[in-house]
PDB file of C-alpha atoms and ligand atoms in Angstrom:
ATOM      1  CA  MET A  20       7.535 132.286 -70.179  1.00 50.00           C
ATOM      2  CA  SER A  21       7.707 128.502 -70.489  1.00 58.00           C
ATOM      3  CA  GLU A  22      10.499 126.710 -72.336  1.00 83.00           C
ATOM      4  CA  ALA A  23       9.891 126.270 -76.117  1.00 91.00           C
ATOM      5  CA  ASP A  24       9.010 122.760 -77.287  1.00 95.00           C
ATOM      6  CA  LEU A  25      11.137 123.205 -80.388  1.00 97.00           C
ATOM      7  CA  ILE A  26      14.141 125.432 -80.795  1.00 97.00           C
ATOM      8  CA  HIS A  27      16.014 126.242 -84.077  1.00 98.00           C
ATOM      9  CA  ARG A  28      19.267 128.056 -83.797  1.00 98.00           C
ATOM     10  CA  ASP A  29      20.766 130.184 -86.541  1.00 98.00           C
ATOM     11  CA  GLU A  30      23.707 128.251 -88.005  1.00 98.00           C
ATOM     12  CA  ASP A  31      26.226 128.960 -90.696  1.00 98.00           C
ATOM     13  CA  PRO A  32      24.977 127.361 -93.850  1.00 98.00           C
ATOM     14  CA  GLY A  33      28.637 126.721 -95.055  1.00 97.00           C
ATOM     15  CA  ALA A  34      28.591 125.804 -98.707  1.00 97.00           C
ATOM     16  CA  GLY A  35      25.058 124.450 -98.567  1.00 98.00           C
ATOM     17  CA  ALA A  36      22.495 125.411-101.194  1.00 98.00           C
ATOM     18  CA  GLY A  37      20.342 128.550-101.286  1.00 98.00           C
ATOM     19  CA  ARG A  38      17.237 128.897-103.306  1.00 98.00           C
ATOM     20  CA  TYR A  39      14.449 131.099-104.705  1.00 98.00           C
ATOM     21  CA  ALA A  40      10.993 129.657-105.012  1.00 98.00           C
ATOM     22  CA  PRO A  41       8.586 131.887-106.955  1.00 98.00           C
ATOM     23  CA  SER A  42       4.912 131.160-107.411  1.00 97.00           C
ATOM     24  CA  PRO A  43       3.848 131.530-111.070  1.00 97.00           C
ATOM     25  CA  THR A  44       0.816 133.682-110.449  1.00 96.00           C
ATOM     26  CA  GLY A  45       1.931 136.810-112.238  1.00 94.00           C
ATOM     27  CA  ARG A  46       4.995 138.891-113.084  1.00 95.00           C
ATOM     28  CA  LEU A  47       7.610 139.211-110.400  1.00 96.00           C
ATOM     29  CA  HIS A  48       7.464 142.656-108.929  1.00 94.00           C
ATOM     30  CA  LEU A  49      10.444 144.585-107.763  1.00 95.00           C
ATOM     31  CA  GLY A  50      10.116 143.258-104.184  1.00 94.00           C
ATOM     32  CA  ASN A  51      10.159 139.697-105.442  1.00 96.00           C
ATOM     33  CA  LEU A  52      13.235 140.500-107.623  1.00 97.00           C
ATOM     34  CA  ARG A  53      15.030 142.078-104.747  1.00 96.00           C
ATOM     35  CA  THR A  54      14.412 138.998-102.548  1.00 97.00           C
ATOM     36  CA  ALA A  55      15.637 136.766-105.334  1.00 98.00           C
ATOM     37  CA  LEU A  56      18.809 138.989-105.774  1.00 98.00           C
ATOM     38  CA  LEU A  57      19.494 138.830-101.979  1.00 98.00           C
ATOM     39  CA  ALA A  58      19.022 135.063-101.850  1.00 98.00           C
ATOM     40  CA  HIS A  59      21.248 134.606-104.906  1.00 98.00           C
ATOM     41  CA  ARG A  60      23.925 136.893-103.575  1.00 98.00           C
ATOM     42  CA  ALA A  61      23.973 135.230-100.214  1.00 98.00           C
ATOM     43  CA  ALA A  62      24.468 131.762-101.836  1.00 98.00           C
ATOM     44  CA  ARG A  63      27.118 132.883-104.316  1.00 98.00           C
ATOM     45  CA  GLU A  64      29.083 134.788-101.724  1.00 97.00           C
ATOM     46  CA  ARG A  65      29.428 131.520 -99.889  1.00 97.00           C
ATOM     47  CA  GLY A  66      30.344 129.700-103.080  1.00 98.00           C
ATOM     48  CA  ALA A  67      27.195 127.650-102.737  1.00 98.00           C
ATOM     49  CA  PRO A  68      24.749 126.266-105.342  1.00 98.00           C
ATOM     50  CA  PHE A  69      21.627 128.264-105.937  1.00 98.00           C
ATOM     51  CA  LEU A  70      18.445 126.458-106.868  1.00 98.00           C
ATOM     52  CA  LEU A  71      15.252 127.523-108.441  1.00 98.00           C
ATOM     53  CA  ARG A  72      11.906 125.914-107.518  1.00 98.00           C
ATOM     54  CA  ILE A  73       8.647 126.761-109.259  1.00 98.00           C
ATOM     55  CA  GLU A  74       6.010 126.759-106.520  1.00 98.00           C
ATOM     56  CA  ASP A  75       2.997 125.822-108.635  1.00 97.00           C
ATOM     57  CA  VAL A  76       1.400 123.750-105.907  1.00 95.00           C
ATOM     58  CA  ASP A  77      -1.657 126.060-105.848  1.00 94.00           C
ATOM     59  CA  SER A  78      -3.308 124.771-109.030  1.00 91.00           C
ATOM     60  CA  GLY A  79      -6.016 127.357-109.021  1.00 93.00           C
ATOM     61  CA  ARG A  80      -3.688 130.376-109.169  1.00 94.00           C
ATOM     62  CA  SER A  81      -0.610 129.052-111.040  1.00 95.00           C
ATOM     63  CA  ARG A  82      -0.440 129.702-114.747  1.00 96.00           C
ATOM     64  CA  GLU A  83       2.020 128.040-117.098  1.00 95.00           C
ATOM     65  CA  LYS A  84       2.688 131.295-119.007  1.00 96.00           C
ATOM     66  CA  TRP A  85       4.165 132.983-115.911  1.00 97.00           C
ATOM     67  CA  VAL A  86       6.826 130.311-115.448  1.00 98.00           C
ATOM     68  CA  GLU A  87       8.828 131.336-118.565  1.00 97.00           C
ATOM     69  CA  ILE A  88       8.138 134.995-117.986  1.00 97.00           C
ATOM     70  CA  GLN A  89       9.491 134.779-114.379  1.00 98.00           C
ATOM     71  CA  LEU A  90      12.523 132.823-115.423  1.00 98.00           C
ATOM     72  CA  ASP A  91      13.303 135.439-118.040  1.00 98.00           C
ATOM     73  CA  GLU A  92      12.831 138.247-115.508  1.00 98.00           C
ATOM     74  CA  LEU A  93      15.264 136.528-113.151  1.00 98.00           C
ATOM     75  CA  ARG A  94      17.845 135.956-115.832  1.00 98.00           C
ATOM     76  CA  ARG A  95      17.629 139.596-116.986  1.00 97.00           C
ATOM     77  CA  ILE A  96      18.167 140.886-113.461  1.00 97.00           C
ATOM     78  CA  GLY A  97      21.305 138.791-113.125  1.00 98.00           C
ATOM     79  CA  VAL A  98      20.083 135.786-111.179  1.00 98.00           C
ATOM     80  CA  ASP A  99      21.375 132.401-112.377  1.00 98.00           C
ATOM     81  CA  TRP A 100      20.790 128.937-110.920  1.00 98.00           C
ATOM     82  CA  ASP A 101      22.247 125.477-110.940  1.00 98.00           C
ATOM     83  CA  GLY A 102      20.458 122.656-112.715  1.00 98.00           C
ATOM     84  CA  ASP A 103      16.962 122.745-114.023  1.00 98.00           C
ATOM     85  CA  PRO A 104      14.281 124.407-111.917  1.00 98.00           C
ATOM     86  CA  VAL A 105      12.178 121.863-110.156  1.00 98.00           C
ATOM     87  CA  ARG A 106       8.388 122.161-110.122  1.00 98.00           C
ATOM     88  CA  GLN A 107       6.142 121.313-107.273  1.00 98.00           C
ATOM     89  CA  SER A 108       3.529 120.008-109.616  1.00 97.00           C
ATOM     90  CA  ASP A 109       6.023 117.158-110.506  1.00 98.00           C
ATOM     91  CA  ARG A 110       6.576 116.263-106.813  1.00 98.00           C
ATOM     92  CA  HIS A 111       3.223 115.175-105.530  1.00 98.00           C
ATOM     93  CA  GLU A 112       4.481 111.750-104.646  1.00 98.00           C
ATOM     94  CA  LEU A 113       6.951 113.293-102.193  1.00 98.00           C
ATOM     95  CA  TYR A 114       4.214 115.342-100.529  1.00 98.00           C
ATOM     96  CA  GLU A 115       1.919 112.324-100.386  1.00 98.00           C
ATOM     97  CA  ALA A 116       4.582 110.261 -98.782  1.00 98.00           C
ATOM     98  CA  ALA A 117       5.108 112.899 -96.083  1.00 98.00           C
ATOM     99  CA  LEU A 118       1.364 113.153 -95.537  1.00 98.00           C
ATOM    100  CA  GLY A 119       1.296 109.348 -95.240  1.00 98.00           C
ATOM    101  CA  ARG A 120       3.915 109.453 -92.527  1.00 98.00           C
ATOM    102  CA  LEU A 121       2.028 112.138 -90.522  1.00 98.00           C
ATOM    103  CA  ARG A 122      -1.175 110.180 -90.980  1.00 98.00           C
ATOM    104  CA  SER A 123       0.282 106.939 -89.796  1.00 98.00           C
ATOM    105  CA  ASP A 124       1.686 108.819 -86.726  1.00 98.00           C
ATOM    106  CA  GLY A 125      -1.930 109.872 -85.971  1.00 98.00           C
ATOM    107  CA  LEU A 126      -1.147 113.510 -86.566  1.00 98.00           C
ATOM    108  CA  VAL A 127      -3.644 114.260 -89.298  1.00 98.00           C
ATOM    109  CA  TYR A 128      -7.451 114.908 -89.196  1.00 98.00           C
ATOM    110  CA  GLU A 129     -10.141 115.988 -91.506  1.00 97.00           C
ATOM    111  CA  CYS A 130     -11.544 119.441 -91.108  1.00 97.00           C
ATOM    112  CA  PHE A 131     -14.829 120.384 -92.641  1.00 97.00           C
ATOM    113  CA  CYS A 132     -14.979 124.005 -91.469  1.00 94.00           C
ATOM    114  CA  THR A 133     -15.654 126.777 -93.869  1.00 89.00           C
ATOM    115  CA  ARG A 134     -13.607 130.029 -93.514  1.00 85.00           C
ATOM    116  CA  ALA A 135     -16.674 131.804 -92.212  1.00 84.00           C
ATOM    117  CA  GLU A 136     -17.150 129.130 -89.479  1.00 84.00           C
ATOM    118  CA  ILE A 137     -13.549 129.411 -88.427  1.00 84.00           C
ATOM    119  CA  ARG A 138     -13.848 133.173 -88.111  1.00 80.00           C
ATOM    120  CA  GLU A 139     -17.032 132.939 -86.155  1.00 81.00           C
ATOM    121  CA  ALA A 140     -15.716 130.231 -83.730  1.00 79.00           C
ATOM    122  CA  ALA A 141     -12.431 132.016 -83.205  1.00 71.00           C
ATOM    123  CA  SER A 142     -14.098 135.320 -82.336  1.00 71.00           C
ATOM    124  CA  ALA A 143     -16.586 133.719 -79.898  1.00 68.00           C
ATOM    125  CA  PRO A 144     -16.424 135.179 -76.355  1.00 62.00           C
ATOM    126  CA  HIS A 145     -14.078 133.139 -74.146  1.00 58.00           C
ATOM    127  CA  GLY A 146     -12.492 131.691 -77.221  1.00 56.00           C
ATOM    128  CA  GLU A 147      -9.011 130.599 -76.125  1.00 57.00           C
ATOM    129  CA  SER A 148      -7.248 130.547 -79.497  1.00 60.00           C
ATOM    130  CA  PRO A 149      -4.928 133.319 -80.436  1.00 67.00           C
ATOM    131  CA  GLU A 150      -6.202 135.667 -83.160  1.00 69.00           C
ATOM    132  CA  GLY A 151      -6.585 134.009 -86.562  1.00 77.00           C
ATOM    133  CA  ALA A 152      -5.780 130.573 -85.181  1.00 90.00           C
ATOM    134  CA  TYR A 153      -7.858 127.495 -85.940  1.00 94.00           C
ATOM    135  CA  PRO A 154     -10.054 126.909 -82.817  1.00 92.00           C
ATOM    136  CA  GLY A 155      -9.933 123.107 -83.134  1.00 94.00           C
ATOM    137  CA  THR A 156     -13.558 122.606 -84.062  1.00 94.00           C
ATOM    138  CA  CYS A 157     -13.047 119.300 -86.015  1.00 97.00           C
ATOM    139  CA  ARG A 158     -10.176 117.975 -83.901  1.00 96.00           C
ATOM    140  CA  GLU A 159     -12.208 115.455 -81.919  1.00 96.00           C
ATOM    141  CA  LEU A 160     -15.061 114.618 -84.290  1.00 96.00           C
ATOM    142  CA  THR A 161     -16.268 111.005 -83.850  1.00 96.00           C
ATOM    143  CA  ASP A 162     -16.288 108.653 -86.811  1.00 95.00           C
ATOM    144  CA  ALA A 163     -20.093 109.097 -87.065  1.00 96.00           C
ATOM    145  CA  GLU A 164     -19.836 112.895 -87.099  1.00 96.00           C
ATOM    146  CA  ARG A 165     -17.158 112.719 -89.859  1.00 96.00           C
ATOM    147  CA  ALA A 166     -19.303 110.303 -91.890  1.00 95.00           C
ATOM    148  CA  GLU A 167     -22.243 112.700 -91.571  1.00 95.00           C
ATOM    149  CA  ARG A 168     -20.265 115.663 -92.797  1.00 94.00           C
ATOM    150  CA  ARG A 169     -18.784 113.671 -95.686  1.00 93.00           C
ATOM    151  CA  ALA A 170     -22.281 112.468 -96.673  1.00 94.00           C
ATOM    152  CA  ALA A 171     -23.451 116.109 -96.715  1.00 93.00           C
ATOM    153  CA  GLY A 172     -20.884 116.644 -99.477  1.00 91.00           C
ATOM    154  CA  ARG A 173     -18.558 118.819 -97.484  1.00 87.00           C
ATOM    155  CA  PRO A 174     -15.045 118.536 -98.872  1.00 93.00           C
ATOM    156  CA  ALA A 175     -12.440 118.115 -96.076  1.00 96.00           C
ATOM    157  CA  ALA A 176      -9.156 119.770 -95.606  1.00 97.00           C
ATOM    158  CA  LEU A 177      -6.432 117.911 -93.703  1.00 98.00           C
ATOM    159  CA  ARG A 178      -5.003 119.577 -90.555  1.00 98.00           C
ATOM    160  CA  VAL A 179      -2.163 118.476 -88.345  1.00 98.00           C
ATOM    161  CA  ARG A 180      -2.426 118.156 -84.546  1.00 98.00           C
ATOM    162  CA  ALA A 181       0.130 120.875 -83.792  1.00 98.00           C
ATOM    163  CA  ALA A 182      -1.865 123.121 -81.549  1.00 96.00           C
ATOM    164  CA  GLY A 183      -0.115 124.498 -78.502  1.00 95.00           C
ATOM    165  CA  ALA A 184       3.414 123.614 -79.653  1.00 97.00           C
ATOM    166  CA  ARG A 185       5.753 126.487 -78.824  1.00 97.00           C
ATOM    167  CA  VAL A 186       8.367 127.002 -81.501  1.00 98.00           C
ATOM    168  CA  LEU A 187      11.292 129.361 -81.087  1.00 98.00           C
ATOM    169  CA  PHE A 188      13.728 130.135 -83.961  1.00 97.00           C
ATOM    170  CA  GLU A 189      16.613 132.557 -84.521  1.00 98.00           C
ATOM    171  CA  ASP A 190      15.925 134.337 -87.754  1.00 98.00           C
ATOM    172  CA  HIS A 191      19.230 135.678 -89.164  1.00 98.00           C
ATOM    173  CA  VAL A 192      17.636 139.031 -89.977  1.00 97.00           C
ATOM    174  CA  CYS A 193      14.626 139.305 -87.588  1.00 97.00           C
ATOM    175  CA  GLY A 194      16.269 137.823 -84.563  1.00 98.00           C
ATOM    176  CA  PRO A 195      14.527 135.397 -82.109  1.00 97.00           C
ATOM    177  CA  THR A 196      10.988 134.719 -83.145  1.00 97.00           C
ATOM    178  CA  GLU A 197       8.471 132.679 -81.146  1.00 96.00           C
ATOM    179  CA  LYS A 198       5.080 131.310 -82.014  1.00 96.00           C
ATOM    180  CA  VAL A 199       2.544 129.015 -80.526  1.00 96.00           C
ATOM    181  CA  LEU A 200       1.085 126.858 -83.300  1.00 97.00           C
ATOM    182  CA  ASP A 201      -2.451 126.032 -84.102  1.00 96.00           C
ATOM    183  CA  ASP A 202      -3.639 122.945 -86.024  1.00 97.00           C
ATOM    184  CA  PHE A 203      -2.693 124.082 -89.537  1.00 97.00           C
ATOM    185  CA  VAL A 204      -3.713 122.780 -92.921  1.00 97.00           C
ATOM    186  CA  VAL A 205      -1.417 120.420 -94.855  1.00 98.00           C
ATOM    187  CA  ARG A 206      -3.892 119.620 -97.641  1.00 98.00           C
ATOM    188  CA  ARG A 207      -6.550 122.103 -98.649  1.00 96.00           C
ATOM    189  CA  ASN A 208     -10.149 121.065 -99.220  1.00 95.00           C
ATOM    190  CA  ASP A 209      -9.704 121.487-102.961  1.00 95.00           C
ATOM    191  CA  GLY A 210      -7.186 118.681-102.900  1.00 95.00           C
ATOM    192  CA  ASP A 211      -4.057 120.838-103.257  1.00 96.00           C
ATOM    193  CA  PHE A 212      -1.130 120.287-100.823  1.00 98.00           C
ATOM    194  CA  ALA A 213      -0.637 123.310 -98.640  1.00 97.00           C
ATOM    195  CA  TYR A 214       2.398 125.600 -98.947  1.00 97.00           C
ATOM    196  CA  ASN A 215       3.883 124.649 -95.633  1.00 98.00           C
ATOM    197  CA  LEU A 216       3.924 120.929 -96.316  1.00 98.00           C
ATOM    198  CA  ALA A 217       5.318 121.301 -99.859  1.00 98.00           C
ATOM    199  CA  VAL A 218       7.995 123.840 -98.923  1.00 98.00           C
ATOM    200  CA  ALA A 219       9.270 121.931 -95.959  1.00 98.00           C
ATOM    201  CA  VAL A 220       9.419 118.604 -97.940  1.00 98.00           C
ATOM    202  CA  ASP A 221      11.216 120.400-100.841  1.00 98.00           C
ATOM    203  CA  ASP A 222      13.697 122.306 -98.829  1.00 98.00           C
ATOM    204  CA  ALA A 223      14.677 119.152 -97.042  1.00 98.00           C
ATOM    205  CA  GLU A 224      14.737 116.984-100.157  1.00 98.00           C
ATOM    206  CA  GLN A 225      16.772 119.592-102.029  1.00 98.00           C
ATOM    207  CA  GLU A 226      19.135 119.939 -99.025  1.00 98.00           C
ATOM    208  CA  VAL A 227      18.653 123.679 -98.874  1.00 98.00           C
ATOM    209  CA  ALA A 228      20.859 125.080 -96.183  1.00 98.00           C
ATOM    210  CA  GLU A 229      19.772 128.791 -96.328  1.00 98.00           C
ATOM    211  CA  VAL A 230      16.251 130.146 -96.950  1.00 98.00           C
ATOM    212  CA  VAL A 231      16.091 133.834 -97.834  1.00 98.00           C
ATOM    213  CA  ARG A 232      12.529 134.993 -98.373  1.00 98.00           C
ATOM    214  CA  GLY A 233      10.222 137.868 -97.652  1.00 96.00           C
ATOM    215  CA  ALA A 234       9.272 138.869 -94.143  1.00 96.00           C
ATOM    216  CA  ASP A 235       5.650 138.189 -94.926  1.00 95.00           C
ATOM    217  CA  LEU A 236       6.565 134.485 -94.581  1.00 97.00           C
ATOM    218  CA  LEU A 237       8.185 134.861 -91.128  1.00 97.00           C
ATOM    219  CA  ASP A 238       5.053 133.485 -89.513  1.00 95.00           C
ATOM    220  CA  THR A 239       5.064 130.311 -91.640  1.00 97.00           C
ATOM    221  CA  THR A 240       8.582 129.086 -90.511  1.00 98.00           C
ATOM    222  CA  PRO A 241       7.513 127.711 -87.112  1.00 98.00           C
ATOM    223  CA  ARG A 242       4.947 125.514 -88.841  1.00 98.00           C
ATOM    224  CA  GLN A 243       7.598 124.238 -91.269  1.00 98.00           C
ATOM    225  CA  LEU A 244       9.954 123.629 -88.316  1.00 98.00           C
ATOM    226  CA  TRP A 245       7.253 121.556 -86.635  1.00 98.00           C
ATOM    227  CA  LEU A 246       6.883 119.510 -89.865  1.00 98.00           C
ATOM    228  CA  TYR A 247      10.690 118.913 -90.149  1.00 98.00           C
ATOM    229  CA  ASP A 248      10.630 117.688 -86.571  1.00 98.00           C
ATOM    230  CA  ARG A 249       7.684 115.328 -87.066  1.00 98.00           C
ATOM    231  CA  LEU A 250       8.899 114.029 -90.390  1.00 98.00           C
ATOM    232  CA  GLU A 251      12.462 113.643 -88.995  1.00 98.00           C
ATOM    233  CA  LEU A 252      13.906 115.776 -91.787  1.00 98.00           C
ATOM    234  CA  ASP A 253      16.851 118.157 -91.569  1.00 97.00           C
ATOM    235  CA  PRO A 254      15.602 121.797 -91.689  1.00 98.00           C
ATOM    236  CA  PRO A 255      17.647 124.547 -93.424  1.00 98.00           C
ATOM    237  CA  ARG A 256      20.400 125.739 -91.157  1.00 98.00           C
ATOM    238  CA  ARG A 257      19.620 129.426 -91.635  1.00 98.00           C
ATOM    239  CA  PHE A 258      16.395 131.464 -92.269  1.00 98.00           C
ATOM    240  CA  SER A 259      16.666 135.074 -93.297  1.00 98.00           C
ATOM    241  CA  HIS A 260      13.377 136.907 -93.682  1.00 98.00           C
ATOM    242  CA  VAL A 261      14.193 140.142 -95.528  1.00 96.00           C
ATOM    243  CA  PRO A 262      12.057 143.257 -95.166  1.00 92.00           C
ATOM    244  CA  LEU A 263       9.437 143.782 -97.803  1.00 90.00           C
ATOM    245  CA  MET A 264       9.793 146.485-100.284  1.00 89.00           C
ATOM    246  CA  LEU A 265       7.421 149.334 -99.656  1.00 87.00           C
ATOM    247  CA  GLY A 266       5.933 152.016-101.878  1.00 84.00           C
ATOM    248  CA  GLU A 267       6.588 155.712-101.192  1.00 83.00           C
ATOM    249  CA  ASP A 268       3.546 155.785 -98.897  1.00 88.00           C
ATOM    250  CA  GLY A 269       5.101 153.130 -96.729  1.00 86.00           C
ATOM    251  CA  ARG A 270       2.579 150.500 -97.854  1.00 87.00           C
ATOM    252  CA  ARG A 271       3.262 147.100 -99.415  1.00 84.00           C
ATOM    253  CA  LEU A 272       4.290 147.457-103.054  1.00 84.00           C
ATOM    254  CA  ALA A 273       1.286 147.324-105.354  1.00 82.00           C
ATOM    255  CA  LYS A 274       0.091 148.439-108.829  1.00 81.00           C
ATOM    256  CA  ARG A 275      -0.902 151.876-107.621  1.00 85.00           C
ATOM    257  CA  HIS A 276       2.760 152.577-106.869  1.00 85.00           C
ATOM    258  CA  GLY A 277       3.399 152.836-110.574  1.00 83.00           C
ATOM    259  CA  ALA A 278       6.171 150.937-112.354  1.00 84.00           C
ATOM    260  CA  ILE A 279       6.672 147.899-110.143  1.00 90.00           C
ATOM    261  CA  THR A 280       7.826 145.247-112.658  1.00 95.00           C
ATOM    262  CA  LEU A 281      11.049 144.980-114.569  1.00 96.00           C
ATOM    263  CA  GLU A 282       9.182 145.311-117.824  1.00 95.00           C
ATOM    264  CA  GLU A 283       7.504 148.581-116.731  1.00 95.00           C
ATOM    265  CA  ARG A 284      10.872 149.975-115.629  1.00 95.00           C
ATOM    266  CA  VAL A 285      12.485 149.039-118.883  1.00 95.00           C
ATOM    267  CA  GLU A 286       9.597 150.641-120.798  1.00 95.00           C
ATOM    268  CA  ALA A 287      10.280 153.819-118.745  1.00 94.00           C
ATOM    269  CA  GLY A 288      13.879 153.815-119.988  1.00 96.00           C
ATOM    270  CA  GLN A 289      15.834 152.057-117.323  1.00 96.00           C
ATOM    271  CA  SER A 290      18.186 149.095-118.172  1.00 97.00           C
ATOM    272  CA  ALA A 291      17.835 145.799-116.354  1.00 97.00           C
ATOM    273  CA  ALA A 292      21.324 146.398-114.904  1.00 97.00           C
ATOM    274  CA  GLU A 293      20.241 149.759-113.512  1.00 96.00           C
ATOM    275  CA  VAL A 294      17.202 148.147-111.880  1.00 96.00           C
ATOM    276  CA  ARG A 295      19.477 145.430-110.441  1.00 97.00           C
ATOM    277  CA  ALA A 296      21.774 148.058-108.975  1.00 96.00           C
ATOM    278  CA  GLU A 297      18.889 150.044-107.585  1.00 94.00           C
ATOM    279  CA  LEU A 298      17.401 146.947-105.904  1.00 95.00           C
ATOM    280  CA  LEU A 299      20.686 145.912-104.341  1.00 94.00           C
ATOM    281  CA  ARG A 300      21.148 149.473-103.014  1.00 92.00           C
ATOM    282  CA  SER A 301      17.650 149.498-101.479  1.00 83.00           C
ATOM    283  CA  GLU A 302      18.506 147.009 -98.726  1.00 67.00           C
TER     284      GLU A 302
HETATM  285  N1  LIG B   5       6.450 130.676-103.228  1.00 91.35           N
HETATM  286  C1  LIG B   5       6.487 131.649-102.251  1.00 91.35           C
HETATM  287  C2  LIG B   5       6.251 133.026-102.779  1.00 91.35           C
HETATM  288  O1  LIG B   5       6.367 133.223-104.016  1.00 91.35           O
HETATM  289  C3  LIG B   5       7.852 131.721-101.491  1.00 91.35           C
HETATM  290  C4  LIG B   5       8.023 130.619-100.612  1.00 91.35           C
HETATM  291  C5  LIG B   5       9.341 130.543 -99.991  1.00 91.35           C
HETATM  292  O2  LIG B   5      10.287 131.165-100.349  1.00 91.35           O
HETATM  293  O3  LIG B   5       9.361 129.747 -99.025  1.00 91.35           O
HETATM  294  O4  LIG B   5       5.814 133.886-102.057  1.00 91.35           O
END
């Protein structure tokens, strides 16, 4: 196997900040609360600051009412944080500046593909892209082709030229993890900044030293590492992707598993302290 283009080693975060970064799209379920507790405990055990960031960059799915509800759920479960929570919706200038930098380095292009087109192109016989990867359809469009697509009223997403970069990182929980990147989206075609861009800019700007998050995001980290590299930002020193909490049937926690929010557990007679203890035991 060839040498990685980018390597990130697991380093001791020292007294550098930890964080939890919920998306206000609903109540936190027990799995989210457990991740928050683990992130919080890891930071506090090191005597480090713990930050809270509201990831409301997805304007279609984020709702104001969930912000206060989530903060309340976190407080009740015993998570505290330093300073006021920051909100991604207040930080568009930072993301715009990062995008500008990538753009001026010639790393950004417009992509007019629909999801269906990407699926189709990626599954074509002899397709060379790994499964689910963007096949590069719009990468080399000419100015005239782009103008034609714009004139047809197709909104463009913005992608970065990352395809083929091989990223290796040492996850503190999952161990060495390697991924070959595709050209991923940094701004969606509805105008929202993409999660990977916002999270990388934020973790660097907030000087986060340790990221503890769910294992469902393991796959996103190589993309963020690529962005840190291209933007010349310091990445967090440690990434810990903790296992997702599963229902009794071994599947990802969902409504059908019964009482999966703090509120539902409290209604069923448990105290918040009991839920906290149960979650910390369930590691
Ligand atoms: N906002 C993401 C979520 O709620 C978490 C992102 C992260 O921790 O990097 O799933």
